[in-house]
mmCIF file of C-alpha atoms in Angstrom:
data_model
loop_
_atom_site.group_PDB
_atom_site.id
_atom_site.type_symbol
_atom_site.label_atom_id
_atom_site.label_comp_id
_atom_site.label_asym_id
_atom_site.label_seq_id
_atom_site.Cartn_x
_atom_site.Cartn_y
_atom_site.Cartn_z
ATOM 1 C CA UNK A 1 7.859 36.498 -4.379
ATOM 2 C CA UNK A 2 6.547 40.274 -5.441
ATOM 3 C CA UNK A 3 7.019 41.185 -8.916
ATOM 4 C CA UNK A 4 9.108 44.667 -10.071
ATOM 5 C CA UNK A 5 8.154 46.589 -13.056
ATOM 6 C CA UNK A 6 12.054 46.868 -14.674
ATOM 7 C CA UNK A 7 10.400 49.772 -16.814
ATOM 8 C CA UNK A 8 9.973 52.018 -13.971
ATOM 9 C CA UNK A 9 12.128 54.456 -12.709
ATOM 10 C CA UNK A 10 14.605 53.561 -9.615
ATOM 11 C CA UNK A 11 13.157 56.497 -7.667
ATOM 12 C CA UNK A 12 9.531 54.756 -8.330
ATOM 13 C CA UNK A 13 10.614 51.321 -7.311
ATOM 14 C CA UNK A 14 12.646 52.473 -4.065
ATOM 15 C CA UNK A 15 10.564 51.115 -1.046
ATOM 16 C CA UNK A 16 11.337 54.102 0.813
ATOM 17 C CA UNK A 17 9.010 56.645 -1.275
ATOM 18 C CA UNK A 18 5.847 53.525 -0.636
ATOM 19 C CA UNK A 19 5.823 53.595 3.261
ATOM 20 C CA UNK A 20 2.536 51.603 2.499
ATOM 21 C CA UNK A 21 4.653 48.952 0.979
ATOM 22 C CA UNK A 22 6.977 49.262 3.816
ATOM 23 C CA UNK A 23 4.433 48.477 6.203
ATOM 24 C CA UNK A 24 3.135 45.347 4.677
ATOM 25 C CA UNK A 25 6.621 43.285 4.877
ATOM 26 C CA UNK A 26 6.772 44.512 8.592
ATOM 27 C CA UNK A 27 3.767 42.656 9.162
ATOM 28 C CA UNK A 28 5.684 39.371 7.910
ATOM 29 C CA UNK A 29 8.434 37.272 10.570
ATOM 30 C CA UNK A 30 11.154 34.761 9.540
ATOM 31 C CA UNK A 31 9.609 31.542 8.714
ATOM 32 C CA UNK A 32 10.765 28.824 11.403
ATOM 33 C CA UNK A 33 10.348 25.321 10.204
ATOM 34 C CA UNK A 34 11.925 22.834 7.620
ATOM 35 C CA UNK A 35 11.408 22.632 3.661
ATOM 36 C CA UNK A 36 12.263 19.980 1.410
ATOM 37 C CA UNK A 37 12.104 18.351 -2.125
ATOM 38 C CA UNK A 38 12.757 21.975 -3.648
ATOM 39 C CA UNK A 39 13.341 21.310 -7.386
ATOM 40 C CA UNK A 40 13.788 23.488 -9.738
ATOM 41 C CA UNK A 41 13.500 22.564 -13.413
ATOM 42 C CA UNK A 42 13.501 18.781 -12.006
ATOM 43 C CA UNK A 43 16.457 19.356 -10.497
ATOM 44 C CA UNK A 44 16.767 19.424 -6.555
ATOM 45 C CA UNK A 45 18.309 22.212 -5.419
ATOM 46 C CA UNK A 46 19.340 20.703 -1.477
ATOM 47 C CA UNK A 47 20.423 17.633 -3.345
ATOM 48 C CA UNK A 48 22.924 19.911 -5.175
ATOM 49 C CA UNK A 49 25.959 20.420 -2.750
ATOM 50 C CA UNK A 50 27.928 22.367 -5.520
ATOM 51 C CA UNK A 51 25.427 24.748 -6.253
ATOM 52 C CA UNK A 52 26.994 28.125 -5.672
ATOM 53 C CA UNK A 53 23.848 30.272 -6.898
ATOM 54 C CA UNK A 54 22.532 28.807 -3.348
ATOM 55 C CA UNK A 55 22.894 31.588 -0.302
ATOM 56 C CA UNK A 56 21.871 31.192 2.765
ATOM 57 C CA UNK A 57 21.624 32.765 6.645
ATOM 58 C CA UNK A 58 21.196 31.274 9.929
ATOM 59 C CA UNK A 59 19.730 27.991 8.036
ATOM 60 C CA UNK A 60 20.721 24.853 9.615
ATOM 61 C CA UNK A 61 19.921 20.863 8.085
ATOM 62 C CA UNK A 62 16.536 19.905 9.925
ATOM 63 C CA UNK A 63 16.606 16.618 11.788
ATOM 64 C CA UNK A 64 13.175 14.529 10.942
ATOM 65 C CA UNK A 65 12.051 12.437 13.153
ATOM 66 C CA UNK A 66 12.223 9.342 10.977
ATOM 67 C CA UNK A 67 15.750 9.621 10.784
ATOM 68 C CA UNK A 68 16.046 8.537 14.668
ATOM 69 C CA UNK A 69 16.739 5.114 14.896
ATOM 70 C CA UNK A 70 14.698 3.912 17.032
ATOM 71 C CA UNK A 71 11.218 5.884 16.058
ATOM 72 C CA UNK A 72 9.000 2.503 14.767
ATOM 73 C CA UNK A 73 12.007 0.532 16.618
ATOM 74 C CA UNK A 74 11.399 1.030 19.928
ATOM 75 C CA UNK A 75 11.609 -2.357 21.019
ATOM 76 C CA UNK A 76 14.989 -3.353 19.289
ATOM 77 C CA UNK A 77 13.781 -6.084 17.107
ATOM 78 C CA UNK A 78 12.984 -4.585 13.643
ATOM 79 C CA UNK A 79 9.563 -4.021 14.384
ATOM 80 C CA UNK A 80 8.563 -1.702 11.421
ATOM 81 C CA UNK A 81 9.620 0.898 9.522
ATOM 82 C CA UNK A 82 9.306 5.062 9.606
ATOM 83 C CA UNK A 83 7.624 6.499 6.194
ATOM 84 C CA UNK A 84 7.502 10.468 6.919
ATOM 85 C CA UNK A 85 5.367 12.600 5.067
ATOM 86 C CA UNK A 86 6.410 16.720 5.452
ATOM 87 C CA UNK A 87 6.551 17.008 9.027
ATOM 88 C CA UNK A 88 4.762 14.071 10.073
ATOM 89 C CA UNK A 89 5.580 10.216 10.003
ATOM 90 C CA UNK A 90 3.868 7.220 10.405
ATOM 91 C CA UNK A 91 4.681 3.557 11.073
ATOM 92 C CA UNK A 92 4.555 0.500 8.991
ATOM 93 C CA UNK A 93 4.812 -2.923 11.274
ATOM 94 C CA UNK A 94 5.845 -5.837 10.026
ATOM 95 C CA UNK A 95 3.641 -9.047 11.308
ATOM 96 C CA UNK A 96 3.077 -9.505 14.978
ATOM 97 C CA UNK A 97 3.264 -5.254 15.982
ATOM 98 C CA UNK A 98 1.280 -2.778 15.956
ATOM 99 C CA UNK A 99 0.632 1.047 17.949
ATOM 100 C CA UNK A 100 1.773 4.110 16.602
ATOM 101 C CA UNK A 101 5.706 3.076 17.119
ATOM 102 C CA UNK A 102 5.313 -0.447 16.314
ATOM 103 C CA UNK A 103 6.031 -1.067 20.503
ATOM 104 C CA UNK A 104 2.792 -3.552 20.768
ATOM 105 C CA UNK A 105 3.306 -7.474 20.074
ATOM 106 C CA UNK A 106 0.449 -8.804 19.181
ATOM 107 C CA UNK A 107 -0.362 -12.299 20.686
ATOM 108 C CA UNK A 108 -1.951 -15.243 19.085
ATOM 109 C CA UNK A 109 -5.682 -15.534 18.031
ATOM 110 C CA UNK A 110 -7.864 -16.512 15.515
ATOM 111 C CA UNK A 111 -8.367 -13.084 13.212
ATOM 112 C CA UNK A 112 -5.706 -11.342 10.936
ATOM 113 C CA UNK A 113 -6.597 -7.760 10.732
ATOM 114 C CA UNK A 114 -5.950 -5.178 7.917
ATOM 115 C CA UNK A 115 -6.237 -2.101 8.233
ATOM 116 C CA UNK A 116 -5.017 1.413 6.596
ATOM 117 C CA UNK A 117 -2.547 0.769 3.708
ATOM 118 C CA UNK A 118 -1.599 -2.829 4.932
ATOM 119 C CA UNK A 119 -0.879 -5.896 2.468
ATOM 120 C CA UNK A 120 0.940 -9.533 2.632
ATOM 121 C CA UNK A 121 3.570 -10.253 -0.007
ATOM 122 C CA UNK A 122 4.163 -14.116 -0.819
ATOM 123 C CA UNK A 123 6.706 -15.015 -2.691
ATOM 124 C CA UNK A 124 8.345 -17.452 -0.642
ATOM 125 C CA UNK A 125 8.934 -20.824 -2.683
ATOM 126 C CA UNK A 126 7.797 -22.824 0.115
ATOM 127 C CA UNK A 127 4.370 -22.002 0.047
ATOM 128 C CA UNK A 128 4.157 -20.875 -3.973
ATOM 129 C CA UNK A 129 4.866 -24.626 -4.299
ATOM 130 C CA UNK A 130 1.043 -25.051 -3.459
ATOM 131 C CA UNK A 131 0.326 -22.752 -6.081
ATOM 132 C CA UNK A 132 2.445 -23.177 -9.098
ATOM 133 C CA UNK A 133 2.331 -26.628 -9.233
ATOM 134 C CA UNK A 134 2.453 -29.336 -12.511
ATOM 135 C CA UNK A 135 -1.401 -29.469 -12.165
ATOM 136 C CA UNK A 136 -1.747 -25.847 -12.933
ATOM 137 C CA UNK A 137 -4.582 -25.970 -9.813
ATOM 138 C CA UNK A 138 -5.134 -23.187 -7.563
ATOM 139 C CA UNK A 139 -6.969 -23.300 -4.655
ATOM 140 C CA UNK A 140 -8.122 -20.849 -2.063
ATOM 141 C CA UNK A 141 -10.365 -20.139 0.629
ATOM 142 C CA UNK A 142 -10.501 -17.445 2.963
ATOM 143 C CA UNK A 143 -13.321 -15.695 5.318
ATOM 144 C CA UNK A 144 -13.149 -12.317 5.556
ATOM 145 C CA UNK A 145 -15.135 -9.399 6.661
ATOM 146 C CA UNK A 146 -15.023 -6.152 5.851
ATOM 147 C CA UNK A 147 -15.360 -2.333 7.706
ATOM 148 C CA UNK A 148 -15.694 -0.363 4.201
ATOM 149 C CA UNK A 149 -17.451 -0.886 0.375
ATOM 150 C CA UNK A 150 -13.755 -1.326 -1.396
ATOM 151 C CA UNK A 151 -10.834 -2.992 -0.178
ATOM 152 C CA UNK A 152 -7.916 -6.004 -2.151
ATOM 153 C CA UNK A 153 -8.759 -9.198 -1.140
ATOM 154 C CA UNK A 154 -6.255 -10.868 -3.568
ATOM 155 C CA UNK A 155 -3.802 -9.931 -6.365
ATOM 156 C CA UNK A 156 -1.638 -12.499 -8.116
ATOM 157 C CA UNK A 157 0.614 -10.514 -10.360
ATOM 158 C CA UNK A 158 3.346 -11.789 -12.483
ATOM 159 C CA UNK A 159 7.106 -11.455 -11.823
ATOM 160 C CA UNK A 160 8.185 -10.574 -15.172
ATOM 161 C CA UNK A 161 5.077 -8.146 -16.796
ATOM 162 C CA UNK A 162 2.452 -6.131 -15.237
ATOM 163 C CA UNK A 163 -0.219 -8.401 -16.309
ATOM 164 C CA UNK A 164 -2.306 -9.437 -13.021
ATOM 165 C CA UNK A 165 -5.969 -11.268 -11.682
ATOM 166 C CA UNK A 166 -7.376 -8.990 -8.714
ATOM 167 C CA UNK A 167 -10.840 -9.957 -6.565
ATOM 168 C CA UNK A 168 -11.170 -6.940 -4.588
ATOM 169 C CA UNK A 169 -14.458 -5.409 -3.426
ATOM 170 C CA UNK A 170 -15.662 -2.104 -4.867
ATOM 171 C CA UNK A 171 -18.895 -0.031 -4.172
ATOM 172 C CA UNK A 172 -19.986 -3.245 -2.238
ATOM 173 C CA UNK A 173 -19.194 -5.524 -4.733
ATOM 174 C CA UNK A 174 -16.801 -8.249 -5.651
ATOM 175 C CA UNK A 175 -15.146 -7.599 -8.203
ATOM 176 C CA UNK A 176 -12.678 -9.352 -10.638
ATOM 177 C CA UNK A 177 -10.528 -7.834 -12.714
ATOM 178 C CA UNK A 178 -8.035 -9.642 -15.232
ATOM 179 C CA UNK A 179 -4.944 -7.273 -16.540
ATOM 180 C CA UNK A 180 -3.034 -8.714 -19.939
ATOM 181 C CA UNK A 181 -0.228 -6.391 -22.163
ATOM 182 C CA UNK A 182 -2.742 -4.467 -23.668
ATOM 183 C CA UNK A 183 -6.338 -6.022 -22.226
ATOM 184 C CA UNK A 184 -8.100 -4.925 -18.824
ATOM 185 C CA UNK A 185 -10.993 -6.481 -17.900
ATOM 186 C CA UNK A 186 -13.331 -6.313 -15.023
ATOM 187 C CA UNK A 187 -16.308 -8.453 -14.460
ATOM 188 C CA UNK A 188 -18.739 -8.362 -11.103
ATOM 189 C CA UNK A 189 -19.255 -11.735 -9.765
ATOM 190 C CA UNK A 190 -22.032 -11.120 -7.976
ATOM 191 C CA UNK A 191 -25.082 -8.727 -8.285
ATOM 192 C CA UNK A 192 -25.725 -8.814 -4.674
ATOM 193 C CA UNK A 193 -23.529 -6.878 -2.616
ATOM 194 C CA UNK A 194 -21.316 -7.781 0.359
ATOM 195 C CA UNK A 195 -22.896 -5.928 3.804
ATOM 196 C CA UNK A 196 -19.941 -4.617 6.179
ATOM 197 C CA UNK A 197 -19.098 -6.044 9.341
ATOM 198 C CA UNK A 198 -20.080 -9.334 8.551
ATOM 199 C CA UNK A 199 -18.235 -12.538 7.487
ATOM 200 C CA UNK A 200 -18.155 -13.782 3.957
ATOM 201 C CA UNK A 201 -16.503 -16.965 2.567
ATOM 202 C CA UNK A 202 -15.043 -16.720 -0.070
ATOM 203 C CA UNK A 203 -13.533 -19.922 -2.808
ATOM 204 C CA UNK A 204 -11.291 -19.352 -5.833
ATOM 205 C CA UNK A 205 -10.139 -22.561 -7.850
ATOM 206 C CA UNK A 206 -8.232 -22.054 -10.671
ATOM 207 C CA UNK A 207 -7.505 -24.710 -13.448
ATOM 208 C CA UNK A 208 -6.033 -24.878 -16.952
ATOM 209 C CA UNK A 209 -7.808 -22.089 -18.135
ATOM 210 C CA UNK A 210 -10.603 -21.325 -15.711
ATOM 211 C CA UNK A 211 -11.121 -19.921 -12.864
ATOM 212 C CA UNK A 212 -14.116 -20.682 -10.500
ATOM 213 C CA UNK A 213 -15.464 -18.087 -7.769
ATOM 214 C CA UNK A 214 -17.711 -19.041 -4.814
ATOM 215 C CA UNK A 215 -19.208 -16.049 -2.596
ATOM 216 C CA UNK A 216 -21.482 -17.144 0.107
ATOM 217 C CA UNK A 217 -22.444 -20.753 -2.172
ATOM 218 C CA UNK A 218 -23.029 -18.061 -5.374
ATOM 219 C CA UNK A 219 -21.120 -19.335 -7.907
ATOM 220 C CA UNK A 220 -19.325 -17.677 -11.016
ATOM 221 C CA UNK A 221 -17.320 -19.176 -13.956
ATOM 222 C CA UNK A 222 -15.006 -17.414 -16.179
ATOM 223 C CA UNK A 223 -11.788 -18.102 -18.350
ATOM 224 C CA UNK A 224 -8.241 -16.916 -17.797
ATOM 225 C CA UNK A 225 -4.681 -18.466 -18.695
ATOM 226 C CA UNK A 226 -2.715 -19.252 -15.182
ATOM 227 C CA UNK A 227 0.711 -17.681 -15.004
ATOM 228 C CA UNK A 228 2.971 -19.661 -13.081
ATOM 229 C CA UNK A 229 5.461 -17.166 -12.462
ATOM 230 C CA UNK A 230 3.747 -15.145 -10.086
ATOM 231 C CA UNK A 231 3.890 -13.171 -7.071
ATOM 232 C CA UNK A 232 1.000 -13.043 -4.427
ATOM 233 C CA UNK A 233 -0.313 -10.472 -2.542
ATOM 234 C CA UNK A 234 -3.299 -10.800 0.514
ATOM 235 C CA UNK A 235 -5.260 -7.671 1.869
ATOM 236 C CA UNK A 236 -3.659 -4.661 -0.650
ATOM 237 C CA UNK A 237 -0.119 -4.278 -2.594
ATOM 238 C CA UNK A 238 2.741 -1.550 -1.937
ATOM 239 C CA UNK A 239 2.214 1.955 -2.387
ATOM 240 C CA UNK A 240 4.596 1.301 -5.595
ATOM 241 C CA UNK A 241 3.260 -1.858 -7.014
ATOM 242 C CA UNK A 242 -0.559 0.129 -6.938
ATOM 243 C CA UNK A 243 1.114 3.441 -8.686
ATOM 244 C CA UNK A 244 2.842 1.213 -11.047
ATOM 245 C CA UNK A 245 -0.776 -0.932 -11.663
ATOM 246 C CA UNK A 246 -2.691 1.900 -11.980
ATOM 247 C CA UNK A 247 -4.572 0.774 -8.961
ATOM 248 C CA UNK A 248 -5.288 4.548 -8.329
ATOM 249 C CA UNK A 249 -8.943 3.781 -6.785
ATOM 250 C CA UNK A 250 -8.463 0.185 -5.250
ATOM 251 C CA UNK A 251 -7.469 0.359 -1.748
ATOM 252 C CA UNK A 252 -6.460 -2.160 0.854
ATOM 253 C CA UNK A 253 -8.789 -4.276 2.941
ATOM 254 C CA UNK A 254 -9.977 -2.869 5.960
ATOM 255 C CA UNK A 255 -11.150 -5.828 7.640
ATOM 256 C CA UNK A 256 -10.460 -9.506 9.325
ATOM 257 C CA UNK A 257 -9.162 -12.798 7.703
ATOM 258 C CA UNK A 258 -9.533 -16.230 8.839
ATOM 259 C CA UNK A 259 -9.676 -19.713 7.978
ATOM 260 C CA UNK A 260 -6.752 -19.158 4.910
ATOM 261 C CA UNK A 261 -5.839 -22.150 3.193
ATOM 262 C CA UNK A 262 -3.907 -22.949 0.054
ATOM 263 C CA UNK A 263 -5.127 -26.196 -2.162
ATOM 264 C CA UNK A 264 -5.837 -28.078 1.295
ATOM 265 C CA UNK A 265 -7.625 -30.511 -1.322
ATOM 266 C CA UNK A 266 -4.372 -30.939 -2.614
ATOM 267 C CA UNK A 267 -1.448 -31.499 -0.251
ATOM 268 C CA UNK A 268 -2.063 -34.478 1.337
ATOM 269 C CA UNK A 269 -4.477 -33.173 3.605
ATOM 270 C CA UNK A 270 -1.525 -30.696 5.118
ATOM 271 C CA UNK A 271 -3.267 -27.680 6.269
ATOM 272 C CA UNK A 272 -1.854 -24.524 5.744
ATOM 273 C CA UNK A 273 -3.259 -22.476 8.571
ATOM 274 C CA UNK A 274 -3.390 -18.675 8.618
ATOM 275 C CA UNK A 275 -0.863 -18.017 11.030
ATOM 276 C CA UNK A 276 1.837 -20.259 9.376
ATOM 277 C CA UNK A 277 1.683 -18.840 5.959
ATOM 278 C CA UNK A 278 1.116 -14.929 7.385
ATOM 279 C CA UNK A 279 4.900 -15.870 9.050
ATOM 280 C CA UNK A 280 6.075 -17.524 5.941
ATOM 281 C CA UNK A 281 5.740 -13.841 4.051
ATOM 282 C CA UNK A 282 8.495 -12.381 2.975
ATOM 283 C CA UNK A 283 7.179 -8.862 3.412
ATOM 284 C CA UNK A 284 3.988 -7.963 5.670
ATOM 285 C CA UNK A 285 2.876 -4.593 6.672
ATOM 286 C CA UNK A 286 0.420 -3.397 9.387
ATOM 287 C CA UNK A 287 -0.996 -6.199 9.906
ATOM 288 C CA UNK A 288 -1.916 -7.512 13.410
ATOM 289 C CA UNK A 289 -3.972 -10.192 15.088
ATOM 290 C CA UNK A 290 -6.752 -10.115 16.719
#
């Protein structure tokens, strides 16, 4: 918006004596397209249906294309959601669907794949059971592989506080990272770093107060206090949970899973195999096998 001198005369500011001016703003058409989120002092101002200082001609509502039903639900069976981003959308499939409208079912294998901004949310009793037992034992084993140098492998985060244990990967390396109230902490496990596109195996037992990390037979021993009350996340969190963490540079795994088991030492022998507990989730998000 051009600014006008108030201190000059009206003669001076009349457009019609600056044919130069005049020119420039015929240069210049009607925008056609669709705006939104305009606040004003916090405030926004299409939100506001009693604001009267609002004035507008031949402006109709613009219809985005995540609020068509069907968009990442083009097979009928809840297959993911739309997340839309200005004029653009993209969507987030829940387990078993991928392609860009969620309209692929994925069919059995042996491989979970991550990719993008895709995580696994356990909080299902059923299968916290294994981990929040009266032993206080936790443990975990996983191969993965990964496509980039940083990436979530695992983040158990309690329900009630934002204290939380990550092992992600950064710059290569695995990394742990232990959040209390007013303590962060992050330790690298191992010196030597993890090469892409090939398949680590990975061991976390947890006990009492210590926590015991295998990568690739290297093993690394360090203290923490267990909270029971927790919520478990596989591959990456929610675009919320890593705003609210101040996860600003940890991203999701971009990469396969396999062989996922939870304290097989200690169930009786009961296997938990990938594909079970991936359907037990509560919430999964593109994530497909392979």
């Amino acid at each position: 918006m051009g600014q006008v001198n108030l201190n000059q005369k009206k003669s001076d500011r009349n457009d019609e004596n600056h044919p130069q001016k005049l020119k420039i703003f015929q240069n210049f058409t009607p925008m056609h397209a669709c705006v939104q989120n305009i606040h004003w002092n916090d405030a926004n101002l299409l939100n506001n249906s009693n604001n009267k200082s609002i004035i507008g001609q031949d402006v109709t509502n613009c219809q985005h294309q995540c609020n068509h039903d069907k968009m990442c639900n083009i097979l009928g069976k809840n297959t993911g959601n739309c997340v839309y981003s200005l004029d653009q959308f993209q969507c987030n499939c829940r387990f078993g669907y991928n392609g860009k409208y969620c309209e692929i079912e994925s069919k059995s294998s042996n491989y979970i794949y991550f990719w993008k901004n895709s995580f696994l949310k356990l909080s299902n009793p059923e299968i916290l059971q294994y981990i929040s037992n009266k032993h206080c034992i936790l443990d975990l084993h996983v191969n993965f592989m990964t496509m980039r140098d940083r990436g979530i492998i695992y983040l158990l985060k309690s329900k009630n506080s934002l204290k939380y244990i990550m092992i992600s990967i950064y710059n290569g390396h695995l990394i742990y990272t232990y959040q209390a109230e007013n303590v962060k902490k992050y330790i690298i496990v191992h010196s030597q770093k993890i090469i892409k596109y090939e398949w680590n195996s990975l061991n976390i037992y947890c006990k009492s107060n210590h926590i015991l990390i295998r990568l690739n037979n290297r093993i690394t021993k360090l203290k923490i206090q267990m909270n029971h009350d927790i919520i478990f996340y596989i591959g990456g969190v929610s675009s919320f949970l890593q705003k609210k963490l101040g996860l600003k540079y940890n991203q999701g795994l971009c990469g396969k899973m396999k062989n996922f088991y939870i304290n097989n030492n200690y169930t009786n022998d009961k296997v938990l195999n990938e594909i079970k507990i991936f359907n037990m989730a509560d919430t999964t998000q593109n994530i497909n096998i392979v």
